[in-house]
Amino acid sequence: MREGNGGGGMRGAVCLLAVLPVLAADGLVTNGTTGKPQGGATVTLYGITPGAGPEPLASVKSGADGAWKIDKPFQGRGFIQTAFDGVTYNHMLQPGAPMAGIQLSVFNVSAKKGAEITISNHMLLLEPQGDKLAVRESYFFSNAGKVTWNDAANGTLRFVVGREPLGRVEVNATAPQGMPIKRVAEKGRGKGEMKVDFPIKPGETRIDLAYTLPYASPSRFQTRFLLPATQAMIAVPNGVSLKGAGIKDEGKEPTTQASIFRVDAQALDLVMEGTGDLAGPGGGEEAASKGPEIEQIKARPYDKLAVLLGLAFAILACGFALLFRREARK
C-alpha cells in the first residue's frame, strides 16, 4: 500500500508540473531620445544554438505604454532584438537571467549627423609583406547624444582606398554592447570612395576594415580621410620606413618596436620602404611575455574570422603604446 501511495504521489507531482504556466519574457520599451515609453516597436526573442547561429523564436509589438510580453519557453543563451524606425537594438540574455521586467531602449533616428557624433580615434596598421600590403583600419565613433545616426544613402562611414585593392574590402562593425557583424563596403560617389551603411547609436561604435594592396619596395601609399578624427595614428612594423608630409614620428612601441606616427593631415602621399610584420623580430613570443600582447593578423579571407582585429592606441606619460589584438575566432 505504501508503495502504491508513493507512486500516486509521484504521478500527482508530475501532473502538477505539467500544468504549471510557462514563464514569459516581459518588460518595457523606452525611447531614450524622449524618455517616454515607446509603442509600436517590434520585440523579437532569439535563441542561440551552437553551430547554428541565432534563431527567432517569437515576436511581438510593444503596446502604447511600451509594455511587451512573449509567452515562449526559453532556455540557454539568446538575445532580444528591438526594431524601431529601421534600426535594431540587441539585449543579450544569459542562462538563468530573469526574464521578467526586461528594460529595452530604442532611439529616434536621423539621417543627419549630429554635433554630438565624432570619430574619437582612427587607427591604421600597414604591413608590407612580399608584393602585398595588408591594410587594417579601425574607426571608433562616439555618439554622446540621444539620437541614432543612420544615413543609408550616403553611408555613416565613408573612406578612400588609395588604389584598386586585391580582392574585396572586408568590414566588421560593432554597435555599443553588441557583437561584431559583417557589413558590405559599397562604392561611394567620388573617385576611389567607398561607404558603409551602419547605424551609429548612442555610445561607442567601432568599424574595422581590412584590405590588401599591391606593393613593391619602395612604394607610395596615398589616401584621403573623408571624416576627420580627433586622433589619427599609423603604425608600421619594425623594419619598415614611412616618410612624407602630414605625419609625425612619435617613436617606437617598446614591445614590438613598431613605428608610431601621428597623422596631422586629411590627405597623405607617403613613401613606404621595406617589409615586416608584427610577428617578426621584436613581436614574437619573447616580446609578448615582456609586455602587452600584440597579435598579428595575417592577410587572409575575412570570412574565416568572427572578428577581424582590435586596434587601439593609449597615450602614455612618455609616448604612445600600440595595442593590436585579434579577438577569439568564433
XYZ file of C-alpha atoms in Angstrom:
330
model
C 0.000 0.000 0.000
C 2.804 2.413 0.869
C 4.439 1.774 -2.478
C 1.138 2.311 -4.246
C 0.528 5.597 -2.394
C 4.050 6.736 -3.138
C 3.548 6.092 -6.856
C 0.309 8.082 -6.814
C 2.102 10.989 -5.133
C 4.780 10.985 -7.819
C 2.182 10.945 -10.595
C 0.418 13.851 -8.898
C 3.635 15.848 -8.791
C 4.258 15.165 -12.481
C 0.721 16.270 -13.313
C 1.182 19.419 -11.239
C 4.385 20.286 -13.090
C 2.667 19.692 -16.399
C 0.045 22.327 -15.711
C 2.399 24.965 -14.336
C 2.374 28.058 -16.608
C 5.396 28.708 -18.804
C 7.329 31.697 -17.525
C 7.011 34.560 -20.010
C 9.533 37.186 -21.015
C 8.175 40.649 -20.463
C 9.266 44.190 -19.939
C 9.112 47.759 -21.194
C 10.458 49.542 -24.275
C 11.613 53.097 -23.568
C 12.553 55.720 -26.121
C 15.942 57.001 -24.991
C 15.502 60.189 -27.004
C 12.224 61.264 -25.426
C 12.490 59.347 -22.165
C 8.950 58.040 -22.688
C 7.548 54.529 -23.239
C 7.716 53.539 -26.904
C 4.799 51.777 -28.544
C 4.895 50.018 -31.887
C 8.432 48.643 -31.515
C 8.976 45.066 -32.693
C 10.412 42.862 -29.949
C 11.846 39.513 -31.069
C 13.258 36.723 -28.923
C 16.227 34.887 -30.451
C 17.762 31.662 -29.230
C 21.414 30.892 -29.938
C 22.234 27.287 -30.783
C 25.943 26.340 -31.002
C 26.865 25.802 -34.617
C 23.513 27.016 -35.913
C 23.501 30.698 -35.005
C 20.563 32.854 -33.866
C 17.033 31.585 -34.436
C 13.927 33.774 -33.997
C 11.532 32.171 -31.514
C 8.737 34.710 -31.149
C 7.955 38.327 -31.990
C 5.508 40.891 -30.609
C 4.785 44.624 -30.798
C 5.123 46.836 -27.757
C 1.883 48.430 -26.636
C 1.131 52.128 -26.400
C 2.522 52.037 -22.858
C 5.732 50.395 -24.101
C 4.870 47.088 -22.450
C 5.542 43.775 -24.198
C 5.234 40.097 -23.332
C 6.413 36.923 -25.063
C 4.850 33.620 -23.992
C 7.551 31.315 -25.309
C 9.604 28.722 -23.430
C 13.240 29.738 -23.430
C 16.356 28.110 -22.041
C 20.032 28.684 -22.688
C 21.619 31.668 -24.364
C 19.947 34.195 -26.593
C 19.056 37.818 -27.021
C 16.111 40.126 -27.503
C 16.167 42.348 -30.555
C 14.075 45.508 -30.638
C 13.405 47.105 -34.020
C 12.340 50.732 -34.231
C 12.469 53.226 -37.095
C 14.625 50.948 -39.253
C 17.284 50.264 -36.603
C 17.652 47.232 -34.340
C 18.931 47.148 -30.750
C 20.088 43.946 -29.053
C 19.760 42.935 -25.417
C 21.788 39.832 -24.527
C 20.301 37.117 -22.318
C 22.390 34.836 -20.167
C 21.267 31.415 -18.878
C 19.377 31.818 -15.632
C 18.897 35.563 -16.043
C 15.486 36.973 -15.031
C 13.017 37.051 -17.906
C 10.597 39.446 -16.249
C 10.816 43.215 -16.240
C 13.409 43.461 -19.016
C 14.093 47.088 -19.887
C 14.736 47.755 -23.586
C 15.854 51.065 -25.098
C 15.420 52.478 -28.596
C 16.181 55.906 -30.029
C 14.829 58.275 -32.621
C 16.727 58.146 -35.915
C 18.105 60.938 -38.098
C 19.888 60.816 -41.461
C 21.766 63.964 -40.431
C 24.943 63.584 -38.400
C 24.527 65.345 -35.077
C 27.169 67.538 -33.473
C 27.449 65.006 -30.630
C 28.828 62.369 -33.022
C 32.587 62.308 -33.522
C 35.283 59.878 -34.583
C 37.404 59.751 -31.465
C 40.107 57.543 -32.989
C 41.137 56.379 -36.448
C 43.885 53.764 -36.436
C 45.787 52.240 -39.370
C 48.220 49.326 -39.420
C 50.254 48.914 -42.616
C 52.046 45.575 -43.079
C 54.024 45.211 -46.322
C 54.933 41.588 -46.990
C 56.373 40.487 -50.316
C 54.367 42.019 -53.138
C 51.320 42.799 -50.978
C 50.438 45.483 -48.457
C 47.927 44.445 -45.789
C 45.958 47.440 -44.526
C 43.928 47.316 -41.331
C 41.841 50.311 -40.262
C 39.702 50.876 -37.187
C 37.258 53.754 -36.720
C 35.849 54.493 -33.274
C 32.647 56.565 -33.378
C 31.469 58.303 -30.221
C 27.809 59.301 -30.052
C 27.280 61.362 -26.917
C 23.744 62.313 -27.924
C 20.379 60.589 -27.733
C 19.649 60.141 -31.444
C 20.826 57.330 -33.723
C 22.536 58.476 -36.923
C 21.564 56.290 -39.877
C 22.336 57.555 -43.384
C 21.639 54.602 -45.669
C 22.005 56.667 -48.849
C 25.463 58.100 -48.184
C 26.760 55.728 -45.508
C 27.831 56.656 -41.999
C 31.425 55.642 -42.741
C 32.969 56.983 -45.936
C 36.578 56.211 -46.763
C 39.095 56.065 -49.608
C 41.175 53.138 -50.803
C 44.208 54.673 -52.470
C 44.365 52.185 -55.337
C 42.399 49.183 -56.562
C 42.508 46.555 -53.788
C 43.467 42.957 -54.399
C 40.104 41.432 -53.563
C 37.259 42.926 -51.623
C 37.315 45.288 -48.681
C 36.219 43.386 -45.595
C 34.135 45.179 -42.952
C 33.266 44.315 -39.367
C 31.012 46.619 -37.342
C 30.305 46.528 -33.623
C 27.459 48.510 -32.066
C 27.526 49.619 -28.407
C 27.451 46.484 -26.233
C 26.931 44.455 -29.401
C 28.639 41.646 -31.250
C 30.787 42.192 -34.358
C 28.816 41.673 -37.549
C 29.828 41.771 -41.188
C 28.850 44.640 -43.415
C 29.391 45.377 -47.084
C 31.626 48.159 -48.398
C 29.909 49.784 -51.373
C 31.173 52.254 -53.954
C 30.747 55.870 -52.950
C 30.202 58.993 -55.002
C 33.767 60.179 -55.554
C 36.739 58.512 -57.211
C 38.068 55.728 -55.023
C 35.461 56.457 -52.352
C 33.601 53.703 -50.536
C 30.840 53.730 -47.954
C 29.496 51.535 -45.175
C 25.860 51.624 -44.110
C 25.792 51.023 -40.357
C 23.777 52.977 -37.756
C 25.759 54.967 -35.214
C 23.817 54.536 -31.988
C 24.377 56.433 -28.719
C 27.581 55.109 -27.184
C 30.701 53.850 -28.952
C 30.562 52.122 -32.324
C 33.584 50.512 -33.918
C 34.039 49.744 -37.613
C 37.029 47.686 -38.775
C 38.287 47.488 -42.354
C 40.753 45.060 -43.943
C 42.055 45.073 -47.491
C 45.181 44.270 -49.481
C 47.007 46.489 -51.976
C 49.819 45.681 -54.416
C 53.267 46.554 -53.078
C 56.842 46.930 -54.297
C 59.500 48.460 -52.057
C 59.754 51.434 -52.153
C 56.090 52.217 -52.753
C 53.709 55.170 -52.432
C 50.793 55.000 -50.007
C 48.148 57.558 -50.875
C 44.873 58.120 -49.090
C 42.370 60.780 -48.049
C 40.418 60.927 -44.810
C 36.835 61.900 -45.613
C 35.766 62.026 -41.969
C 38.043 63.913 -39.556
C 39.057 62.147 -36.356
C 40.048 63.582 -33.007
C 43.145 61.389 -33.144
C 44.528 59.550 -36.163
C 47.551 57.260 -35.976
C 49.503 54.960 -38.308
C 51.656 52.022 -37.246
C 54.172 50.115 -39.369
C 56.196 47.060 -38.278
C 59.837 47.157 -37.334
C 61.995 47.314 -40.464
C 59.521 49.435 -42.437
C 60.085 53.162 -43.010
C 57.345 55.683 -43.706
C 58.108 59.217 -44.890
C 56.128 62.177 -46.154
C 54.237 65.311 -45.217
C 51.328 65.157 -42.788
C 52.730 62.604 -40.350
C 54.845 62.991 -37.207
C 57.100 60.232 -35.921
C 56.177 59.505 -32.302
C 58.844 56.834 -31.836
C 58.803 53.099 -31.289
C 56.315 50.990 -29.401
C 58.643 49.222 -26.926
C 57.176 45.725 -27.111
C 57.109 45.184 -30.871
C 59.357 48.042 -31.968
C 56.584 49.123 -34.338
C 56.902 52.729 -35.514
C 54.038 55.006 -34.492
C 53.070 58.118 -36.469
C 50.555 60.795 -35.627
C 48.529 61.966 -38.627
C 48.125 65.732 -38.974
C 46.621 65.988 -42.477
C 43.447 64.945 -44.269
C 45.333 63.764 -47.369
C 48.536 61.711 -47.388
C 51.070 60.858 -50.067
C 53.713 58.787 -48.286
C 56.704 56.702 -49.318
C 56.989 53.290 -47.683
C 60.090 51.153 -47.864
C 60.925 47.706 -46.522
C 58.825 44.777 -45.387
C 57.806 43.457 -41.993
C 55.038 42.175 -39.785
C 54.201 42.231 -36.107
C 55.244 38.595 -35.692
C 58.778 39.399 -36.855
C 61.744 40.383 -34.658
C 60.530 42.140 -31.550
C 56.972 40.925 -31.995
C 57.135 37.249 -31.180
C 56.537 35.180 -28.088
C 59.518 36.638 -26.244
C 58.245 40.171 -26.715
C 54.736 39.164 -25.739
C 55.999 37.849 -22.422
C 57.550 41.238 -21.626
C 54.576 43.482 -22.213
C 51.055 43.880 -23.543
C 50.164 41.169 -26.028
C 50.136 42.174 -29.681
C 48.925 39.530 -32.099
C 49.407 39.771 -35.833
C 46.512 39.487 -38.210
C 47.790 37.870 -41.381
C 46.275 38.720 -44.746
C 43.656 36.016 -45.052
C 39.983 35.696 -46.045
C 37.970 37.715 -43.558
C 35.004 35.374 -43.592
C 37.063 32.846 -41.639
C 37.152 35.176 -38.661
C 34.372 36.274 -36.389
C 36.293 39.407 -35.523
C 38.986 40.866 -37.748
C 41.136 42.716 -35.277
C 41.387 45.025 -32.328
C 43.474 48.137 -32.809
C 43.812 50.835 -30.179
C 46.385 53.310 -29.018
C 46.946 54.513 -25.485
C 48.755 57.763 -24.745
C 51.340 57.100 -22.039
C 53.217 59.643 -19.958
C 56.312 59.347 -22.145
C 54.881 58.386 -25.512
C 52.481 56.124 -27.306
C 51.810 52.408 -26.921
C 50.162 50.313 -29.589
C 47.743 47.569 -28.703
C 46.806 45.345 -31.603
C 44.996 42.115 -30.803
C 42.832 39.608 -32.546
C 39.547 38.579 -30.950
C 38.859 34.896 -30.469
C 37.623 33.052 -33.523
C 34.007 32.068 -33.071
